[in-house]
Each structure stands twice: as C-alpha cells, then as structure tokens.
Short mmCIF file of C-alpha atoms and ligand atoms in Angstrom, two decimals:
data_model
loop_
_atom_site.label_atom_id
_atom_site.label_comp_id
_atom_site.label_asym_id
_atom_site.label_seq_id
_atom_site.Cartn_x
_atom_site.Cartn_y
_atom_site.Cartn_z
CA UNK A 8 24.10 13.65 10.13
CA UNK A 9 22.75 10.12 9.76
CA UNK A 10 22.17 10.15 6.01
CA UNK A 11 23.29 12.82 3.60
CA UNK A 12 22.91 13.17 -0.16
CA UNK A 13 25.75 15.10 -1.79
CA UNK A 14 24.73 15.99 -5.33
CA UNK A 15 27.45 18.52 -6.11
CA UNK A 16 28.65 16.36 -9.02
CA UNK A 17 25.19 16.33 -10.63
CA UNK A 18 25.20 20.08 -11.11
CA UNK A 19 26.58 22.20 -13.93
CA UNK A 20 28.68 24.07 -11.36
CA UNK A 21 30.86 20.94 -11.07
CA UNK A 22 30.19 18.90 -14.20
CA UNK A 23 29.96 20.13 -17.76
CA UNK A 24 26.46 19.29 -19.02
CA UNK A 25 25.11 18.87 -15.49
CA UNK A 26 21.87 20.31 -14.16
CA UNK A 27 21.87 24.10 -14.27
CA UNK A 28 20.80 26.28 -11.37
CA UNK A 29 17.86 27.58 -13.39
CA UNK A 30 16.70 24.02 -14.19
CA UNK A 31 16.98 23.19 -10.51
CA UNK A 32 15.06 26.19 -9.23
CA UNK A 33 12.65 25.86 -12.16
CA UNK A 34 11.76 22.34 -10.99
CA UNK A 35 10.49 23.62 -7.64
CA UNK A 36 6.87 23.98 -8.73
CA UNK A 37 6.82 20.50 -10.34
CA UNK A 38 8.24 19.07 -7.12
CA UNK A 39 5.67 20.91 -5.00
CA UNK A 40 2.91 19.48 -7.16
CA UNK A 41 4.44 15.99 -7.00
CA UNK A 42 4.70 16.22 -3.23
CA UNK A 43 1.09 17.41 -2.91
CA UNK A 44 -0.21 14.64 -5.19
CA UNK A 45 1.75 11.99 -3.31
CA UNK A 46 0.34 13.28 -0.01
CA UNK A 47 -3.16 12.94 -1.45
CA UNK A 48 -2.41 9.36 -2.52
CA UNK A 49 -1.22 8.57 1.00
CA UNK A 50 -4.08 10.40 2.74
CA UNK A 51 -6.70 8.74 0.57
CA UNK A 52 -5.22 5.31 1.23
CA UNK A 53 -4.09 4.65 -2.36
CA UNK A 54 -0.41 4.40 -1.38
CA UNK A 55 0.22 2.72 1.97
CA UNK A 56 3.96 2.11 2.09
CA UNK A 57 4.67 5.15 4.31
CA UNK A 58 1.92 4.35 6.84
CA UNK A 59 3.38 0.93 7.45
CA UNK A 60 6.21 2.36 9.56
CA UNK A 61 3.77 3.20 12.36
CA UNK A 62 1.44 0.21 11.99
CA UNK A 63 1.98 -1.59 15.30
CA UNK A 64 -0.77 -4.12 14.58
CA UNK A 65 0.90 -5.19 11.38
CA UNK A 66 4.30 -5.39 13.08
CA UNK A 67 2.74 -7.50 15.84
CA UNK A 68 1.61 -10.08 13.28
CA UNK A 69 5.26 -10.79 12.45
CA UNK A 70 6.59 -10.51 16.00
CA UNK A 71 3.88 -12.75 17.45
CA UNK A 72 4.40 -15.36 14.76
CA UNK A 73 8.19 -15.28 15.21
CA UNK A 74 7.80 -15.66 18.99
CA UNK A 75 5.38 -18.57 18.58
CA UNK A 76 7.85 -20.61 16.51
CA UNK A 77 11.03 -19.69 18.41
CA UNK A 78 13.41 -22.64 18.46
CA UNK A 79 11.21 -24.85 16.26
CA UNK A 80 13.05 -24.46 12.96
CA UNK A 81 16.61 -24.79 11.68
CA UNK A 82 15.75 -23.41 8.24
CA UNK A 83 13.34 -20.78 6.99
CA UNK A 84 12.69 -20.67 3.26
CA UNK A 85 10.93 -17.78 1.54
CA UNK A 86 9.04 -18.78 -1.60
CA UNK A 87 8.35 -15.64 -3.63
CA UNK A 88 9.51 -13.63 -6.61
CA UNK A 89 10.15 -9.98 -7.51
CA UNK A 90 8.96 -7.67 -4.75
CA UNK A 91 8.10 -10.68 -2.61
CA UNK A 92 11.75 -11.74 -2.46
CA UNK A 93 14.25 -9.00 -3.30
CA UNK A 94 13.68 -7.00 -0.11
CA UNK A 95 14.33 -10.01 2.11
CA UNK A 96 17.49 -10.84 0.17
CA UNK A 97 18.67 -7.24 0.66
CA UNK A 98 17.90 -7.31 4.40
CA UNK A 99 19.67 -10.65 4.82
CA UNK A 100 22.84 -9.51 3.09
CA UNK A 101 22.92 -6.16 4.86
CA UNK A 102 21.96 -7.08 8.39
CA UNK A 103 22.94 -10.70 9.05
CA UNK A 104 26.57 -11.65 9.56
CA UNK A 105 28.48 -12.66 6.42
CA UNK A 106 27.83 -16.28 5.40
CA UNK A 107 24.87 -16.60 7.82
CA UNK A 108 23.60 -19.88 6.39
CA UNK A 109 26.99 -21.53 6.75
CA UNK A 110 27.46 -20.49 10.39
CA UNK A 111 26.94 -23.01 13.20
CA UNK A 112 23.69 -22.48 15.16
CA UNK A 113 25.53 -21.00 18.16
CA UNK A 114 26.97 -18.24 15.96
CA UNK A 115 23.46 -17.58 14.69
CA UNK A 116 22.19 -17.14 18.29
CA UNK A 117 20.09 -20.24 17.70
CA UNK A 118 18.22 -18.48 14.89
CA UNK A 119 17.38 -20.37 11.70
CA UNK A 120 19.20 -20.21 8.39
CA UNK A 121 17.34 -18.01 5.91
CA UNK A 122 16.94 -19.05 2.27
CA UNK A 123 15.07 -17.17 -0.44
CA UNK A 124 13.95 -19.14 -3.49
CA UNK A 125 13.16 -16.35 -5.91
CA UNK A 126 13.22 -18.41 -9.07
CA UNK A 127 11.77 -21.64 -10.37
CA UNK A 128 14.96 -23.25 -11.60
CA UNK A 129 14.47 -26.90 -10.63
CA UNK A 130 18.22 -27.41 -10.14
CA UNK A 131 18.33 -24.86 -7.32
CA UNK A 132 15.09 -25.97 -5.75
CA UNK A 133 15.92 -29.67 -5.81
CA UNK A 134 19.35 -29.00 -4.30
CA UNK A 135 17.84 -27.03 -1.44
CA UNK A 136 15.06 -29.57 -0.84
CA UNK A 137 17.66 -32.34 -0.62
CA UNK A 138 19.48 -30.47 2.11
CA UNK A 139 16.55 -29.62 4.37
CA UNK A 140 14.93 -31.61 7.15
CA UNK A 141 11.23 -31.18 6.45
CA UNK A 142 9.98 -31.19 10.08
CA UNK A 143 12.58 -28.55 11.04
CA UNK A 144 11.87 -26.22 8.09
CA UNK A 145 9.43 -23.33 7.89
CA UNK A 146 8.23 -22.27 4.43
CA UNK A 147 6.98 -18.69 4.06
CA UNK A 148 4.94 -18.44 0.89
CA UNK A 149 4.79 -14.77 -0.11
CA UNK A 150 2.54 -13.43 -2.81
CA UNK A 151 0.57 -10.19 -2.79
CA UNK A 152 -1.73 -11.37 -5.55
CA UNK A 153 -1.82 -14.85 -4.09
CA UNK A 154 -1.67 -16.37 -7.54
CA UNK A 155 1.78 -15.86 -9.09
CA UNK A 156 2.55 -18.94 -11.19
CA UNK A 157 6.17 -19.28 -10.03
CA UNK A 158 5.36 -19.02 -6.33
CA UNK A 159 2.31 -21.26 -6.53
CA UNK A 160 4.37 -23.87 -8.40
CA UNK A 161 7.00 -23.83 -5.67
CA UNK A 162 4.27 -24.20 -3.06
CA UNK A 163 2.73 -27.21 -4.81
CA UNK A 164 6.10 -28.96 -4.98
CA UNK A 165 6.92 -28.36 -1.32
CA UNK A 166 3.43 -29.19 -0.10
CA UNK A 167 3.53 -32.52 -1.94
CA UNK A 168 6.81 -33.36 -0.16
CA UNK A 169 5.10 -32.94 3.20
CA UNK A 170 2.11 -34.99 2.09
CA UNK A 171 4.43 -37.76 0.87
CA UNK A 172 6.28 -37.72 4.20
CA UNK A 173 2.99 -37.88 6.11
CA UNK A 174 3.57 -34.52 7.79
CA UNK A 175 0.54 -32.26 8.24
CA UNK A 176 1.64 -29.03 6.53
CA UNK A 177 -0.06 -26.48 8.80
CA UNK A 178 2.81 -26.08 11.25
CA UNK A 179 5.52 -25.81 8.62
CA UNK A 180 4.00 -23.08 6.47
CA UNK A 181 3.11 -19.43 6.81
CA UNK A 182 1.51 -17.38 4.05
CA UNK A 183 2.01 -13.66 3.52
CA UNK A 184 -0.56 -12.22 1.18
CA UNK A 185 -3.34 -9.71 0.52
CA UNK A 186 -5.84 -9.58 3.39
CA UNK A 187 -8.71 -10.61 1.13
CA UNK A 188 -7.78 -11.40 -2.47
CA UNK A 189 -6.04 -14.31 -4.15
CA UNK A 190 -5.70 -18.06 -3.87
CA UNK A 191 -3.52 -18.12 -0.74
CA UNK A 192 -6.31 -16.89 1.57
CA UNK A 193 -8.73 -19.79 0.94
CA UNK A 194 -5.76 -22.20 0.89
CA UNK A 195 -4.68 -20.91 4.29
CA UNK A 196 -8.14 -21.62 5.63
CA UNK A 197 -8.45 -25.09 4.20
CA UNK A 198 -4.92 -26.10 5.31
CA UNK A 199 -5.04 -24.35 8.67
CA UNK A 200 -1.95 -22.32 7.77
CA UNK A 201 -1.39 -18.95 9.44
CA UNK A 202 -1.62 -16.05 6.98
CA UNK A 203 -0.11 -12.62 7.58
CA UNK A 204 -1.22 -9.49 5.75
CA UNK A 205 0.27 -7.38 3.01
CA UNK A 206 -1.96 -4.30 3.20
CA UNK A 207 -4.14 -3.98 0.11
CA UNK A 208 -2.61 -0.58 -0.72
CA UNK A 209 1.02 -1.78 -0.85
CA UNK A 210 2.37 -3.49 -3.96
CA UNK A 211 5.19 -6.04 -4.10
CA UNK A 212 8.22 -3.80 -4.67
CA UNK A 213 7.12 -1.34 -1.96
CA UNK A 214 6.38 -4.09 0.58
CA UNK A 215 9.71 -4.87 2.24
CA UNK A 216 8.64 -3.16 5.47
CA UNK A 217 5.43 -5.24 5.75
CA UNK A 218 5.47 -8.92 6.84
CA UNK A 219 6.99 -9.60 3.38
CA UNK A 220 10.40 -8.54 4.70
CA UNK A 221 9.67 -8.08 8.39
CA UNK A 222 8.60 -11.68 9.11
CA UNK A 223 11.72 -13.37 7.68
CA UNK A 224 13.87 -10.64 9.25
CA UNK A 225 12.26 -11.10 12.67
CA UNK A 226 12.71 -14.88 12.46
CA UNK A 227 16.43 -14.38 11.79
CA UNK A 228 16.75 -11.99 14.74
CA UNK A 229 17.09 -8.71 12.84
CA UNK A 230 16.05 -5.65 14.88
CA UNK A 231 12.91 -4.94 12.89
CA UNK A 232 11.78 -2.17 15.23
CA UNK A 233 14.98 -0.25 14.46
CA UNK A 234 14.43 -0.87 10.74
CA UNK A 235 10.95 0.66 10.94
CA UNK A 236 12.14 3.50 13.19
CA UNK A 237 14.81 4.46 10.66
CA UNK A 238 12.19 4.39 7.89
CA UNK A 239 9.80 6.49 9.99
CA UNK A 240 12.52 9.05 10.64
CA UNK A 241 13.21 9.35 6.92
CA UNK A 242 9.50 9.59 6.08
CA UNK A 243 9.19 12.49 8.55
CA UNK A 244 12.27 14.16 7.10
CA UNK A 245 10.84 13.93 3.60
CA UNK A 246 7.45 15.31 4.59
CA UNK A 247 8.17 18.70 3.09
CA UNK A 248 7.75 20.14 -0.37
CA UNK A 249 11.01 22.05 0.01
CA UNK A 250 13.50 20.47 -2.35
CA UNK A 251 16.51 21.50 -0.30
CA UNK A 252 15.22 19.72 2.78
CA UNK A 253 13.66 16.63 1.24
CA UNK A 254 16.31 14.07 0.18
CA UNK A 255 13.82 11.79 -1.60
CA UNK A 256 12.36 14.63 -3.64
CA UNK A 257 15.88 15.85 -4.41
CA UNK A 258 16.96 12.38 -5.60
CA UNK A 259 13.87 12.01 -7.80
CA UNK A 260 14.26 15.48 -9.28
CA UNK A 261 17.97 15.03 -10.00
CA UNK A 262 17.35 11.79 -11.89
CA UNK A 263 14.26 13.10 -13.69
CA UNK A 264 16.04 16.28 -14.86
CA UNK A 265 19.17 14.36 -15.83
CA UNK A 266 17.08 11.95 -17.88
CA UNK A 267 14.59 14.27 -19.51
CA UNK A 268 16.80 17.36 -20.00
CA UNK A 269 20.28 15.81 -20.36
CA UNK A 270 19.77 12.37 -21.90
CA UNK A 271 20.95 10.41 -18.85
CA UNK A 272 18.72 7.44 -19.49
CA UNK A 273 20.66 5.05 -17.25
CA UNK A 274 20.78 5.24 -13.46
CA UNK A 275 23.71 3.26 -12.04
CA UNK A 276 23.32 2.34 -8.36
CA UNK A 277 26.71 1.55 -6.88
CA UNK A 278 27.14 0.97 -3.14
CA UNK A 279 30.67 0.72 -1.79
CA UNK A 280 29.72 -2.03 0.63
CA UNK A 281 29.31 -5.78 0.22
CA UNK A 282 26.50 -5.57 2.74
CA UNK A 283 24.54 -3.33 0.37
CA UNK A 284 25.21 -5.24 -2.85
CA UNK A 285 21.75 -6.85 -2.84
CA UNK A 286 20.10 -3.55 -2.00
CA UNK A 287 21.22 -2.54 -5.50
CA UNK A 288 19.15 -5.37 -7.02
CA UNK A 289 16.18 -4.38 -4.88
CA UNK A 290 16.56 -0.77 -6.09
CA UNK A 291 16.85 -1.89 -9.72
CA UNK A 292 13.45 -3.58 -9.51
CA UNK A 293 11.89 -0.63 -7.69
CA UNK A 294 13.09 1.98 -10.19
CA UNK A 295 12.52 -0.14 -13.32
CA UNK A 296 9.12 -1.63 -12.61
CA UNK A 297 7.74 1.59 -11.13
CA UNK A 298 8.90 4.09 -13.73
CA UNK A 299 9.32 2.24 -17.02
CA UNK A 300 5.90 3.05 -18.42
CA UNK A 301 3.84 4.34 -21.32
CA UNK A 302 2.37 7.73 -20.42
CA UNK A 303 -1.22 8.67 -21.23
CA UNK A 304 0.02 10.71 -24.20
CA UNK A 305 1.67 7.57 -25.63
CA UNK A 306 5.27 8.53 -24.85
CA UNK A 307 7.60 5.96 -23.30
CA UNK A 308 9.46 6.97 -20.16
CA UNK A 309 11.73 5.58 -17.47
CA UNK A 310 15.42 5.54 -16.64
CA UNK A 311 17.12 2.13 -16.88
CA UNK A 312 18.60 1.23 -13.49
CA UNK A 313 21.85 -0.69 -13.39
CA UNK A 314 23.42 -2.37 -10.35
CA UNK A 315 27.15 -2.07 -9.71
CA UNK A 316 29.38 -2.66 -6.70
CA UNK A 317 32.32 -0.62 -5.50
CA UNK A 318 35.20 -1.17 -5.51
CA UNK A 319 34.75 -4.42 -7.50
CA UNK A 320 33.20 -2.77 -10.54
CA UNK A 321 36.00 -0.22 -10.80
CA UNK A 322 37.71 -3.13 -12.53
CA UNK A 323 34.75 -3.84 -14.76
CA UNK A 324 31.84 -1.52 -15.55
CA UNK A 325 33.54 1.75 -14.57
CA UNK A 326 35.43 1.76 -17.88
CA UNK A 327 32.04 2.04 -19.59
CA UNK A 328 30.84 4.68 -17.14
CA UNK A 329 33.97 6.79 -17.81
CA UNK A 330 34.30 6.53 -21.57
CA UNK A 331 31.16 4.92 -22.91
CA UNK A 332 28.07 6.84 -24.01
CA UNK A 333 27.34 9.93 -21.91
CA UNK A 334 23.94 8.59 -20.91
CA UNK A 335 24.38 7.70 -17.24
CA UNK A 336 24.21 9.06 -13.76
CA UNK A 337 25.93 7.15 -10.96
CA UNK A 338 24.54 6.94 -7.44
CA UNK A 339 27.25 5.97 -4.98
CA UNK A 340 26.35 4.76 -1.50
CA UNK A 341 29.10 5.50 1.01
CA UNK A 342 29.32 4.01 4.49
CA UNK A 343 31.04 6.24 7.02
CA UNK A 344 31.81 3.71 9.74
CA UNK A 345 32.36 0.00 9.11
CA UNK A 346 31.59 -2.58 11.79
CA UNK A 347 35.20 -3.73 11.57
CA UNK A 348 38.31 -2.56 9.80
CA UNK A 349 41.55 -4.20 8.80
CA UNK A 350 44.84 -2.35 8.63
CA UNK A 351 47.50 -3.04 6.04
CA UNK A 352 50.78 -4.13 7.58
CA UNK A 353 54.13 -2.78 6.41
CA UNK A 354 57.22 -4.86 5.93
CA UNK A 355 58.16 -4.11 2.33
CA UNK A 356 59.47 -0.52 2.45
CA UNK A 357 61.60 -0.99 -0.64
CA UNK A 358 58.77 -2.26 -2.88
CA UNK A 359 57.18 0.95 -4.08
CA UNK A 360 54.16 -0.94 -5.52
CA UNK A 361 53.02 -1.93 -2.02
CA UNK A 362 54.94 0.28 0.46
CA UNK A 363 52.46 3.18 0.14
CA UNK A 364 49.63 0.97 1.44
CA UNK A 365 51.24 0.32 4.82
CA UNK A 366 49.37 1.95 7.69
CA UNK A 367 46.20 2.47 5.70
CA UNK A 368 43.09 0.34 6.20
CA UNK A 369 40.53 -1.41 4.00
CA UNK A 370 37.69 0.90 5.15
CA UNK A 371 39.89 3.85 4.23
CA UNK A 372 40.68 2.27 0.86
CA UNK A 373 36.96 1.82 0.13
CA UNK A 374 36.27 5.42 1.05
CA UNK A 375 39.24 6.80 -0.90
CA UNK A 376 38.33 4.74 -3.96
CA UNK A 377 34.73 5.93 -3.91
CA UNK A 378 35.84 9.56 -3.75
CA UNK A 379 38.47 8.96 -6.44
CA UNK A 380 35.93 7.34 -8.78
CA UNK A 381 33.37 10.08 -8.15
CA UNK A 382 36.01 12.71 -8.86
CA UNK A 383 37.26 10.95 -11.97
CA UNK A 384 33.73 10.66 -13.34
CA UNK A 385 33.10 14.35 -12.63
CA UNK A 386 36.36 15.22 -14.37
CA UNK A 387 35.02 13.46 -17.47
CA UNK A 388 31.67 15.28 -17.17
CA UNK A 389 29.88 12.18 -15.91
CA UNK A 390 27.30 13.26 -13.30
CA UNK A 391 27.20 11.37 -10.01
CA UNK A 392 25.96 11.76 -6.48
CA UNK A 393 26.76 10.15 -3.16
CA UNK A 394 24.33 8.99 -0.51
CA UNK A 395 26.34 8.68 2.68
CA UNK A 396 25.05 6.70 5.63
CA UNK A 397 26.68 6.57 9.03
CA UNK A 398 26.83 2.74 9.21
CA UNK A 399 25.05 -0.33 7.85
CA UNK A 400 22.60 -1.17 10.62
CA UNK A 401 18.85 -1.69 10.78
CA UNK A 402 18.07 1.96 11.50
CA UNK A 403 20.12 3.37 8.63
CA UNK A 404 18.96 0.69 6.22
CA UNK A 405 15.34 1.49 7.09
CA UNK A 406 16.05 5.14 6.32
CA UNK A 407 17.74 4.32 3.03
CA UNK A 408 14.89 2.04 1.96
CA UNK A 409 12.30 4.71 2.73
CA UNK A 410 14.35 7.36 0.92
CA UNK A 411 14.48 5.24 -2.24
CA UNK A 412 10.81 4.23 -2.06
CA UNK A 413 9.73 7.85 -1.63
CA UNK A 414 12.07 8.98 -4.40
CA UNK A 415 10.47 6.41 -6.70
CA UNK A 416 6.98 7.61 -5.81
CA UNK A 417 7.98 11.25 -6.46
CA UNK A 418 9.67 10.30 -9.71
CA UNK A 419 6.43 8.63 -10.80
CA UNK A 420 4.66 11.95 -10.31
CA UNK A 421 7.38 13.89 -12.14
CA UNK A 422 7.31 11.51 -15.12
CA UNK A 423 3.51 11.52 -15.09
CA UNK A 424 3.12 7.75 -14.62
CA UNK A 425 1.57 5.49 -11.99
CA UNK A 426 4.56 4.21 -10.04
CA UNK A 427 2.48 1.53 -8.35
CA UNK A 428 1.22 -0.56 -11.26
CA UNK A 429 3.00 -2.85 -13.73
CA UNK A 430 0.76 -3.41 -16.75
CA UNK A 431 3.78 -4.22 -18.91
CA UNK A 432 4.37 -7.60 -17.28
CA UNK A 433 0.83 -8.77 -17.99
CA UNK A 434 1.11 -9.91 -21.62
CA UNK A 435 4.02 -12.27 -20.95
CA UNK A 436 2.09 -13.75 -18.01
CA UNK A 437 -0.96 -14.26 -20.21
CA UNK A 438 1.11 -16.05 -22.86
CA UNK A 439 2.58 -18.33 -20.19
CA UNK A 440 -0.94 -19.08 -18.88
CA UNK A 441 -2.00 -19.81 -22.46
CA UNK A 442 0.77 -22.37 -22.87
CA UNK A 443 0.06 -23.95 -19.47
CA UNK A 444 -3.67 -24.21 -20.18
CA UNK A 445 -4.94 -21.93 -17.43
CA UNK A 446 -8.72 -21.47 -17.74
CA UNK A 447 -9.69 -17.98 -18.88
CA UNK A 448 -6.69 -17.52 -21.14
CA UNK A 449 -8.50 -18.21 -24.43
CA UNK A 450 -7.84 -14.68 -25.77
CA UNK A 451 -4.14 -15.04 -24.97
CA UNK A 452 -4.09 -18.43 -26.72
CA UNK A 453 -5.39 -16.78 -29.90
CA UNK A 454 -2.91 -13.91 -29.67
CA UNK A 455 -0.07 -16.37 -28.98
CA UNK A 456 -1.00 -18.54 -31.93
CA UNK A 457 -1.12 -15.51 -34.23
CA UNK A 458 2.51 -14.62 -33.45
CA UNK A 459 5.15 -15.36 -36.13
CA UNK A 460 6.58 -18.85 -35.64
CA UNK A 461 10.35 -19.52 -35.44
CA UNK A 462 11.65 -19.13 -38.99
CA UNK A 463 14.35 -21.50 -40.28
CA UNK A 464 15.87 -18.66 -42.36
CA UNK A 465 16.79 -16.82 -39.22
CA UNK A 466 18.28 -19.66 -37.22
CA UNK A 467 21.87 -20.80 -37.05
O1 PA5 B 526 6.52 -5.29 -7.54
C1 PA5 B 526 5.68 -6.06 -7.95
O2 PA5 B 526 4.45 -5.83 -7.86
C2 PA5 B 526 6.06 -7.38 -8.57
O3 PA5 B 526 7.43 -7.49 -8.76
C3 PA5 B 526 5.60 -8.52 -7.67
O4 PA5 B 526 6.24 -8.43 -6.43
C4 PA5 B 526 5.88 -9.88 -8.30
O5 PA5 B 526 5.31 -9.95 -9.57
C5 PA5 B 526 5.31 -10.98 -7.45
O6 PA5 B 526 3.95 -10.79 -7.27
P1 PA5 B 526 3.15 -11.42 -6.10
O7 PA5 B 526 3.68 -10.87 -4.81
O8 PA5 B 526 1.74 -11.03 -6.34
O9 PA5 B 526 3.34 -12.90 -6.17
#
C-alpha cells in the first residue's frame, strides 16, 4: 500500500446524507463513459499530461540544462503565475528541507536557493531584487502562452536590470514555454536565451511534471526521476474503468455525486502535513479553474475548493466545517511515516492537563488528530475521505499529483465541461489590456467604457 483512498465516511453507510450504494453503483456507467472519453483525449493528443511521465526527451531538456549550469548560480527565481508557479511552490515546500532559502549553501548541497515570484506586487519584487547578486542569479521565465501580462512585466523589469548593469542576459535566463506559440519563443531567439518546452497539449495547471516544475526542481536537487516514476505508477493504476480499482475515478465520482446529488458545493482539501500545505493551493487552482464552468446547456457547475491545514485549522476553519452549512466534503491527506518524529517528555505526572501527553509523539498526535477530526465530522453527518500516503517523498508526491490531475480530468467529463480551458478569465484580462492600451483591445475598451462608473451614492 503506497497510496490509499478511504472513502468510508463519504457513504450513507457511515454518514447520514452520504452517497448511497445505489447512487454509487448507478454511477458506474457514467464513470466508464468518462474513462473512455478521457482515453480518447489522451490517445488523440488533446490531453498530454499523462504522457509526460514517460517523455524522456522532455525530461532530458531539464536535466541537461540543470547539468550545464551546475555551480553557476546561488539563486534561481521562477517568474510565472497560476499554473506556471503553484506546482513549483508545492514541490519546493514538500521536497526541499524546511527553510531551504535560509540554509547555508553547504546544507543545500551547494544547490541554489529557489524563489517563486507568482505575483506582481512591486514591494515583494523590489525586496527580492535588492537581495540578489545579478551575475549569480538564474531567472526562469515560465509562460505557456508566452504572453501573460504579469510574467512579461516581471521579465521586462529584470531584463532592464541586467542591461543597466552591462550584463548580457543570455546566460542568466531560461524560458519555459509553448514549443511554437507566444512572445517568449522569438524573444529567446533574439536574446540567445535557452527555451525549454511545455508540450502544446498541456495547459498551465496540468504542467507541473513538464519543465515548468521539473526544471526548477532539478536545479534544486529534487529527485525528478522518482517524481515522474511515482506519477507513472499512479497513471498505470488508474488506467481502468473499474471504479473500485481506480482511485482518481473514485475521487472524481465521490465529489461529483456529493455536489450534484447532495449539495456539497465546497471541497475542502486538508493535508495533515506542513510539507503538503502548498499542495493544497495547487489543488485549489486545479479543481477551481478546471471545473468551474458554464455547460453547453447554460447551467453553471463546479465545486468550490478550499485549502485548509491540519492540525492548525482545527483551531480555525473546522468549527465552520462541523457546524456551518452542510455544503462541504473534506479531503484529508494523511502521511503514514514522517521523516523525523519528536517524542513528548514526561516530568509533570501530577498535572493532568499535560501528563497524558508523555510518551506520545508529534507524528502520533498528527495522526490521532486527523482520525479524531474525521470521526467527529462523520458523527455530525459531514462527509469526508482520507488519502493516505506512505511518506512525503518525490515518488509519493508524483503519485498524489497524478491522482489529483486525473481526478480533475474525470470530473470534467462527469460534469460535462472541458477541464482544460479557462474562458472565464478572459474578460478580466481584456479589460486590463484595454486600460494598459494593448493594441487589438478596442472592443474591450468599448465594453469597459460602457460599464457603470463608481457611484457616489454607494461609497462610504
Ligand atoms: O492553468 C492555467 O492555464 C492558468 O492558470 C495559467 O497557468 C496562468 O494563467 C498563466 O498562464 P501562462 O502560463 O500562459 O503564462
């Protein structure tokens, strides 16, 4: 058992109002159809995120680049946003030692610090720029479309710094982008910057196992082969239409039934592991941007994902999960073995408030608290499930990532939406282009100007 999904507490047999056995068995044909359609999408090259696990050529792009710059840089900075950043942040938090960027080089095995600038707040960017030595910094500009305003703005600012310092930029930049489309390709050529590929059939939020996540991970010394092997193992495990044997299909079906048949419109993702806290943010983007859609028949669908962290959020959001509206499922992620553990010492046998803790350990406390919270939620008819992984390492994380990506793709089929597009973010982008004067945004300018203006009656 390397990864197991226990969904007992999602079912009516354990939780009042949970999924009934007839709903579950009744979903089998929908799941078979979803599986078949997803296979077609993969076979016809529309969805490429599964194939990437066996793409040695693509992996070599990252490994060769990382080898060629070994020892040259103290800092690596990813410039990217959304799917171009969240996966790397999740990998960094899960697989690099705690406080990586603050560790001395020897404790980092001589590997560089790894920063991810996933926003355009000038305060953050200026602070980081002030701290870096330009000749010893590598900037990885990541954009699938090669034209995202935030990422291109960051690039322009950093590039100008190099120009002002008289440093030719080619050696301090790498681009990760679509093999053909977008502004980064021609820029790479004119600047002599190396450009790595994001396969055309993989979109941002499904791209963590391409050079988007693999290049920064390889530079920081993460075992990227193990990451991909774990993902490949999970992809093989999920290559069946049988719900009982396919954890990704099971996860998608549980959430889809809970949402559409039981009003569970919110999907809380709650790992009991600091190492996995940023995986929750990555999952939130994946689930939200893939499934929150208008269907062809005009209906609006999609479960709202919410990130939480155990045990911390037991003292915060869990109150809402227990007694607030009955509109949530909770996905716990349990870790069986921790890399280290700390035991609680005794010494206060007469103080009942602490004496019972003596002899127990923090890993045990995490595990007990997860089970206690899951049980308490079930007791209050709040459905929840637990994904248990053996340990947080590259192999298991790869498996977990693939499980969640596949589940999202299946859920797209079950909801009847395209999980791989994001038309809903377009209008806001167009309005921003309109205000910034981007050529070609004349229609957006008109639409923007026709919007109601701020109204003094409604301001305070
Ligand atoms: O998942 C997605 O497609 C988005 O979140 C993108 O990753 C995000 O908009 C950034 O796009 P790009 O990689 O084209 O710069």
